[in-house]
Short mmCIF file of C-alpha atoms in Angstrom, two decimals:
data_model
loop_
_atom_site.label_atom_id
_atom_site.label_comp_id
_atom_site.label_asym_id
_atom_site.label_seq_id
_atom_site.Cartn_x
_atom_site.Cartn_y
_atom_site.Cartn_z
CA MET M 1 6.30 14.05 2.36
CA SER M 2 6.82 15.86 5.53
CA GLU M 3 9.87 17.85 6.12
CA VAL M 4 10.65 15.78 9.19
CA LEU M 5 11.66 13.01 6.87
CA LYS M 6 13.92 15.26 4.69
CA ASN M 7 15.88 17.00 7.36
CA GLU M 8 18.77 15.52 8.86
CA HIS M 9 18.57 17.34 11.99
CA ARG M 10 17.29 15.75 15.23
CA ASN M 11 15.39 18.80 16.86
CA ILE M 12 12.32 18.59 14.33
CA ASP M 13 8.83 19.39 14.91
CA LEU M 14 6.72 16.11 14.64
CA THR M 15 3.32 17.72 15.29
CA ASN M 16 2.10 17.49 11.42
CA LEU M 17 3.48 14.07 10.83
CA ARG M 18 0.71 11.55 10.03
CA VAL M 19 1.04 7.94 10.45
CA LEU M 20 -1.01 5.59 7.98
CA GLU M 21 -1.29 2.10 8.62
CA LEU M 22 -0.62 -0.28 5.55
CA GLY M 23 -1.32 -3.85 7.11
CA ILE M 24 -4.26 -6.22 7.34
CA GLY M 25 -4.88 -8.51 10.26
CA ILE M 26 -6.80 -11.70 11.07
CA PRO M 27 -10.51 -10.96 10.33
CA PHE M 28 -12.06 -13.52 12.57
CA SER M 29 -12.97 -13.36 16.00
CA GLY M 30 -12.79 -17.16 16.68
CA ASN M 31 -11.18 -19.68 14.43
CA SER M 32 -10.93 -19.24 10.67
CA THR M 33 -14.02 -19.77 8.84
CA THR M 34 -12.21 -20.48 5.41
CA ASP M 35 -9.58 -23.07 4.57
CA TYR M 36 -7.64 -20.22 2.72
CA ILE M 37 -6.41 -18.71 5.94
CA LYS M 38 -5.04 -20.99 8.58
CA TYR M 39 -5.87 -19.59 12.12
CA LYS M 40 -6.92 -21.22 15.28
CA LYS M 41 -7.50 -19.77 18.89
CA LYS M 42 -7.51 -21.39 22.13
CA TYR M 43 -8.64 -19.71 25.29
CA LEU M 44 -5.99 -20.27 28.02
CA PHE M 45 -8.31 -18.31 30.50
CA THR M 46 -11.24 -15.80 30.31
CA HIS M 47 -12.79 -13.43 32.58
CA ASP M 48 -15.56 -16.09 33.19
CA ASP M 49 -13.51 -18.78 34.78
CA GLU M 50 -13.93 -19.83 38.21
CA ARG M 51 -10.30 -19.53 39.08
CA TRP M 52 -10.82 -15.63 39.57
CA ASN M 53 -13.47 -16.41 42.21
CA GLY M 54 -12.09 -15.30 45.60
CA LYS M 55 -9.27 -13.00 44.23
CA PRO M 56 -9.35 -9.41 45.65
CA ASP M 57 -12.00 -7.35 43.82
CA ARG M 58 -12.28 -10.65 41.56
CA LEU M 59 -9.68 -9.37 39.41
CA SER M 60 -9.21 -11.54 36.35
CA PHE M 61 -7.60 -11.78 33.18
CA TYR M 62 -8.09 -13.04 29.47
CA LYS M 63 -5.42 -14.73 27.44
CA GLU M 64 -5.38 -16.83 24.30
CA LEU M 65 -3.04 -19.25 22.22
CA ILE M 66 -2.93 -18.62 18.77
CA GLU M 67 -1.92 -20.87 15.93
CA MET M 68 -1.60 -19.40 12.41
CA ASP M 69 0.01 -19.36 9.20
CA LEU M 70 2.70 -16.55 9.30
CA HIS M 71 2.02 -15.74 5.50
CA SER M 72 -1.82 -15.27 6.16
CA ILE M 73 -1.69 -11.56 6.88
CA SER M 74 0.82 -8.72 5.96
CA HIS M 75 4.26 -10.21 6.49
CA ILE M 76 7.79 -10.05 5.11
CA ASP M 77 9.07 -13.35 3.64
CA ALA M 78 12.42 -14.38 4.92
CA LEU M 79 15.25 -15.46 2.69
CA ASN M 80 14.87 -19.08 3.56
CA HIS M 81 11.26 -19.27 2.50
CA ALA M 82 12.32 -20.53 -0.88
CA ALA M 83 15.04 -22.77 -2.36
CA ILE M 84 16.16 -24.36 -5.53
CA HIS M 85 17.13 -27.95 -5.19
CA LYS M 86 17.41 -27.17 -1.34
CA VAL M 87 19.66 -24.42 -2.00
CA GLY M 88 18.63 -21.06 -1.02
CA TYR M 89 20.04 -17.23 -0.87
CA ASN M 90 23.78 -17.12 -0.36
CA SER M 91 24.09 -20.88 -1.01
CA ALA M 92 22.50 -21.83 2.08
CA HIS M 93 21.55 -25.44 2.44
CA TYR M 94 18.20 -26.55 3.54
CA GLU M 95 17.97 -30.46 4.24
CA GLY M 96 17.11 -31.87 7.42
CA ASN M 97 15.93 -30.41 10.76
CA PRO M 98 14.22 -26.98 9.85
CA GLU M 99 15.29 -26.00 13.12
CA ILE M 100 18.69 -25.08 11.95
CA TYR M 101 17.64 -23.45 8.89
CA VAL M 102 19.63 -20.06 8.38
CA ASN M 103 18.19 -16.98 6.86
CA GLY M 104 15.15 -17.16 8.98
CA SER M 105 12.81 -13.95 10.03
CA ASP M 106 15.12 -13.50 13.21
CA GLU M 107 17.55 -12.17 10.41
CA ILE M 108 15.07 -9.80 8.72
CA PRO M 109 16.17 -6.16 9.00
CA ILE M 110 13.78 -3.10 9.80
CA ILE M 111 12.52 -2.25 6.58
CA HIS M 112 12.55 1.52 6.20
CA GLY M 113 13.26 4.38 3.87
CA LYS M 114 11.82 6.39 0.98
CA ALA M 115 9.23 4.25 -0.93
CA MET M 116 7.60 4.64 -4.36
CA ILE M 117 3.83 3.61 -4.66
CA LEU M 118 3.09 2.47 -8.19
CA ASP M 119 -0.68 3.13 -8.20
CA LEU M 120 -1.64 1.11 -11.54
CA PRO M 121 -5.36 1.18 -11.08
CA ARG M 122 -5.32 4.99 -10.57
CA PHE M 123 -3.07 5.21 -13.82
CA LEU M 124 -5.24 2.84 -15.77
CA ASN M 125 -8.40 4.57 -14.42
CA VAL M 126 -9.83 1.28 -13.00
CA ASN M 127 -11.06 0.25 -9.62
CA TYR M 128 -8.64 -2.89 -9.80
CA ILE M 129 -6.31 -4.71 -12.11
CA ASN M 130 -8.06 -7.63 -13.50
CA PRO M 131 -6.76 -10.65 -12.09
CA ASP M 132 -6.11 -12.45 -15.43
CA GLU M 133 -3.81 -9.50 -16.25
CA GLU M 134 0.04 -9.34 -15.54
CA ILE M 135 2.17 -6.29 -14.79
CA THR M 136 4.78 -5.70 -17.41
CA VAL M 137 7.66 -3.50 -17.69
CA ASP M 138 5.80 -1.33 -20.15
CA ILE M 139 2.89 -0.87 -18.09
CA ILE M 140 5.44 0.03 -15.18
CA MET M 141 7.30 2.46 -17.23
CA GLN M 142 4.07 4.10 -18.32
CA CYS M 143 2.91 4.31 -14.74
CA LEU M 144 6.27 5.79 -13.71
CA LYS M 145 5.95 8.43 -16.73
CA TYR M 146 2.29 9.17 -15.39
CA GLN M 147 3.48 9.54 -11.76
CA LYS M 148 6.71 11.66 -13.10
CA MET M 149 8.96 9.31 -10.91
CA ASN M 150 12.28 7.73 -11.24
CA ILE M 151 12.50 4.13 -9.94
CA GLU M 152 16.22 4.63 -9.52
CA ASP M 153 15.49 7.11 -6.68
CA TYR M 154 14.02 4.29 -4.45
CA GLU M 155 15.20 1.19 -2.63
CA ILE M 156 11.51 0.18 -1.72
CA VAL M 157 8.69 -0.22 -4.26
CA LEU M 158 5.12 -0.74 -3.58
CA PHE M 159 2.48 -2.02 -6.14
CA ARG M 160 -0.93 -1.22 -5.62
CA THR M 161 -3.20 -3.45 -8.01
CA GLY M 162 -6.50 -3.03 -6.00
CA HIS M 163 -6.48 -6.75 -5.48
CA ILE M 164 -6.70 -6.52 -1.57
CA LYS M 165 -10.43 -5.35 -2.21
CA PHE M 166 -11.31 -9.14 -2.32
CA TRP M 167 -9.82 -9.72 1.10
CA LEU M 168 -11.65 -6.65 2.78
CA GLN M 169 -14.93 -7.86 1.10
CA GLY M 170 -14.36 -11.27 2.80
CA GLU M 171 -14.09 -13.07 -0.65
CA TYR M 172 -11.01 -15.27 0.12
CA GLU M 173 -11.67 -17.59 -2.57
CA GLU M 174 -11.40 -14.99 -5.01
CA TYR M 175 -8.41 -13.37 -3.53
CA TYR M 176 -6.32 -16.68 -3.43
CA LYS M 177 -7.31 -18.21 -6.60
CA LYS M 178 -5.62 -15.98 -8.78
CA GLU M 179 -4.29 -12.37 -8.96
CA ALA M 180 -2.74 -9.72 -11.03
CA GLY M 181 0.82 -9.44 -10.34
CA LEU M 182 4.29 -9.14 -11.89
CA GLY M 183 5.08 -10.86 -15.06
CA ILE M 184 8.26 -12.23 -15.75
CA ASP M 185 9.92 -9.50 -17.73
CA ALA M 186 8.96 -6.93 -14.80
CA ILE M 187 10.43 -9.39 -12.15
CA LEU M 188 13.59 -9.69 -14.11
CA TRP M 189 13.85 -5.92 -14.75
CA LEU M 190 13.09 -4.85 -11.24
CA ALA M 191 15.67 -7.51 -9.76
CA SER M 192 18.42 -5.48 -11.95
CA LYS M 193 17.51 -2.38 -9.87
CA ASN M 194 18.85 -1.10 -6.33
CA ILE M 195 15.77 -2.58 -4.56
CA LYS M 196 16.12 -3.99 -1.11
CA ALA M 197 12.38 -4.87 -0.74
CA ILE M 198 9.18 -4.91 -3.06
CA GLY M 199 5.62 -5.00 -1.62
CA ALA M 200 2.12 -5.57 -2.93
CA ASP M 201 -1.43 -5.63 -2.27
CA ASN M 202 -1.85 -9.46 -2.94
CA PHE M 203 -0.80 -12.71 -1.70
CA ALA M 204 2.25 -13.02 -3.93
CA ILE M 205 3.86 -10.35 -5.92
CA GLU M 206 3.77 -12.55 -9.10
CA HIS M 207 1.05 -12.89 -11.55
CA ILE M 208 -0.96 -16.00 -10.41
CA PRO M 209 -1.07 -18.47 -12.53
CA THR M 210 2.22 -17.34 -14.14
CA LYS M 211 2.32 -17.24 -17.74
CA LYS M 212 4.73 -19.71 -19.80
CA ASN M 213 8.31 -18.29 -19.97
CA LEU M 214 11.90 -19.62 -20.10
CA TYR M 215 12.76 -18.52 -16.69
CA SER M 216 10.32 -20.24 -14.37
CA THR M 217 6.51 -20.77 -14.17
CA PHE M 218 6.39 -21.33 -10.24
CA TYR M 219 6.67 -18.28 -8.47
CA PRO M 220 9.19 -16.86 -10.44
CA GLY M 221 9.37 -13.47 -8.41
CA HIS M 222 10.27 -15.51 -5.29
CA LYS M 223 12.89 -17.43 -7.08
CA LYS M 224 14.70 -14.44 -8.56
CA LEU M 225 14.15 -11.74 -5.76
CA LEU M 226 14.65 -14.07 -2.64
CA ILE M 227 17.09 -17.02 -3.67
CA GLU M 228 19.05 -15.08 -6.27
CA LYS M 229 19.00 -11.46 -5.19
CA GLY M 230 18.26 -11.59 -1.63
CA ALA M 231 15.76 -8.75 -1.69
CA TYR M 232 12.64 -8.94 0.67
CA ILE M 233 9.14 -9.60 -0.54
CA MET M 234 6.15 -7.99 1.58
CA GLU M 235 2.69 -9.41 0.91
CA ASN M 236 -0.74 -8.76 1.76
CA LEU M 237 -0.21 -4.91 2.04
CA ASN M 238 -3.35 -2.57 2.18
CA LEU M 239 -2.41 0.41 0.14
CA GLU M 240 -5.87 1.78 -0.41
CA VAL M 241 -5.42 4.55 1.95
CA LEU M 242 -2.32 5.92 0.07
CA SER M 243 -4.36 5.88 -3.14
CA GLU M 244 -7.21 7.78 -1.25
CA ASN M 245 -4.77 10.43 -0.32
CA GLY M 246 -3.04 10.58 -3.68
CA LEU M 247 0.11 9.45 -2.35
CA ASN M 248 3.00 7.98 -4.59
CA GLN M 249 5.83 8.63 -2.08
CA ILE M 250 6.25 7.74 1.39
CA TYR M 251 8.62 7.02 4.31
CA PHE M 252 7.98 3.37 4.77
CA LEU M 253 8.62 1.62 7.94
CA ALA M 254 8.08 -2.05 8.56
CA VAL M 255 9.22 -3.61 11.93
CA PRO M 256 9.49 -7.35 11.86
CA VAL M 257 7.89 -9.66 14.55
CA ARG M 258 10.76 -12.23 14.41
CA PHE M 259 10.59 -15.82 15.12
CA ASN M 260 13.94 -17.67 15.21
CA ASN M 261 14.43 -19.93 11.84
CA ALA M 262 10.85 -18.75 10.78
CA SER M 263 9.90 -18.35 7.06
CA ALA M 264 8.25 -14.91 7.51
CA ALA M 265 7.88 -12.18 10.08
CA LEU M 266 4.34 -10.46 10.62
CA ILE M 267 4.19 -6.75 10.14
CA ASN M 268 1.76 -3.81 10.43
CA PRO M 269 3.68 -1.26 8.10
CA VAL M 270 3.27 2.35 8.36
CA ALA M 271 3.56 5.25 5.97
CA LEU M 272 4.93 8.39 7.41
CA VAL M 273 3.74 11.46 5.50
#
């Protein structure tokens, strides 16, 4: 990690700082070609429109209107995204008009700080974790030992499973059908740590479908982290560049694009190394 991130002084040379993008964006030029990704585009005006005829130098503009699911690409879940019997984090009640929901994406802070990347495929010497497998505490502990890291030293933990490969290859059905992710023991264990945000390169941090357990079989990670702990979840990250560069520790920065009351904030997170 660059000295710029370790030094508390302000007058620091930034010339050697690298910025690595960790987000994915909408892969379509027009409307979505799959039901798995909700995205529509309407052109408000284009450079071809007759309205520009007669303007000085025929100066023209291009502008579009976008309709999309905020959870389609890289994003942070707002704390109002999940509720138990209509009650969410900090006893917030979610009934009636959604426009008055609290804990929306407008309240999501900038997520930044020293982050750990658990590169599970590298540790297991595979290209990606099989979607039928779940990430257990035992696997996490072995990976921590392999990477010679202590989870107690980090408030941001990122999990690389390799699952994002399906998205990058345009195999959206394979991406959303099921995924390798955190098992219930790992979820409960992570929730006991001083972690403010967890991210992963899949569409939900949990193993989908979730195996039978006594806590919850329906998005247990969201239940535990969002509702009970108030920790943020970041999904659809692309951590491949970190693995390619052998990086297990970075300074992480995700600035949320906030919408009032919304259930998520779009991000294009970066690693500063």
